[in-house]
Amino acid sequence: MSEHRFRDDRRGIEGLPIRLVIALVVGVASLSVMMSMLSSISGLAVTELDVRPEPEVVEPGDRTVEVTVVDPEGRGVAGATVVARGGSARLDGVETATTGENGTAELTLSPELAANQRDGTVEFDVKPPAGSEYADERENTALLVVESR
């Protein structure tokens, strides 16, 4: 007799109890509302910065290098601080400069190579403008220092 009662029960959809169907519908609706809320939050997004040194290749000695801080679309970022450090090429200390309206900073560098060293790099770090959505967590483009022979 219990088999016939289950088959004749009209409170469910294709054998599912009506409470389970209601819970499923409410759960899917809640999930869609939460997903739309998360997708509209842009404050969690962080934009990675990179640098473009000009020139990209220099010889050892005193050099003026223009470094442009750019966002992923290639637009210059104003108010960022560029920090130049010796990589495999040596620098006397650390040089810093702040980017102007066009995103470019000018640095005076004196890279040196060790004896029997044909090339090396000067590394750049960026401190993004305060209160911006920018970050500098990945390695940036380096300046190549090449000994002319």
mmCIF file with all atom_site columns, N, CA and C in Angstrom, residues 25 69 79 125 136 139:
data_model
loop_
_atom_site.group_PDB
_atom_site.id
_atom_site.type_symbol
_atom_site.label_atom_id
_atom_site.label_alt_id
_atom_site.label_comp_id
_atom_site.label_asym_id
_atom_site.label_entity_id
_atom_site.label_seq_id
_atom_site.pdbx_PDB_ins_code
_atom_site.Cartn_x
_atom_site.Cartn_y
_atom_site.Cartn_z
_atom_site.occupancy
_atom_site.B_iso_or_equiv
_atom_site.pdbx_formal_charge
_atom_site.auth_seq_id
_atom_site.auth_comp_id
_atom_site.auth_asym_id
_atom_site.auth_atom_id
_atom_site.pdbx_PDB_model_num
ATOM 1  N N  . VAL A 1 25  ? 15.206 25.872 -5.625  1.00 0.00 ? 25  VAL A N  1
ATOM 2  C CA . VAL A 1 25  ? 14.907 27.134 -6.309  1.00 0.00 ? 25  VAL A CA 1
ATOM 3  C C  . VAL A 1 25  ? 15.434 28.326 -5.516  1.00 0.00 ? 25  VAL A C  1
ATOM 4  N N  . VAL A 1 69  ? 56.261 54.400 -16.594 1.00 0.00 ? 69  VAL A N  1
ATOM 5  C CA . VAL A 1 69  ? 55.465 53.405 -15.870 1.00 0.00 ? 69  VAL A CA 1
ATOM 6  C C  . VAL A 1 69  ? 54.142 53.283 -16.607 1.00 0.00 ? 69  VAL A C  1
ATOM 7  N N  . GLY A 1 79  ? 52.481 59.919 -10.963 1.00 0.00 ? 79  GLY A N  1
ATOM 8  C CA . GLY A 1 79  ? 52.606 59.849 -9.507  1.00 0.00 ? 79  GLY A CA 1
ATOM 9  C C  . GLY A 1 79  ? 53.196 58.575 -8.952  1.00 0.00 ? 79  GLY A C  1
ATOM 10 N N  . ASP A 1 125 ? 61.907 48.781 -9.781  1.00 0.00 ? 125 ASP A N  1
ATOM 11 C CA . ASP A 1 125 ? 60.714 48.515 -8.974  1.00 0.00 ? 125 ASP A CA 1
ATOM 12 C C  . ASP A 1 125 ? 59.850 49.760 -9.036  1.00 0.00 ? 125 ASP A C  1
ATOM 13 N N  . ASP A 1 136 ? 52.583 46.453 -8.029  1.00 0.00 ? 136 ASP A N  1
ATOM 14 C CA . ASP A 1 136 ? 53.804 46.052 -8.728  1.00 0.00 ? 136 ASP A CA 1
ATOM 15 C C  . ASP A 1 136 ? 54.350 44.822 -8.017  1.00 0.00 ? 136 ASP A C  1
ATOM 16 N N  . GLU A 1 139 ? 58.000 40.890 -11.825 1.00 0.00 ? 139 GLU A N  1
ATOM 17 C CA . GLU A 1 139 ? 59.268 41.454 -12.268 1.00 0.00 ? 139 GLU A CA 1
ATOM 18 C C  . GLU A 1 139 ? 59.024 42.410 -13.417 1.00 0.00 ? 139 GLU A C  1
#
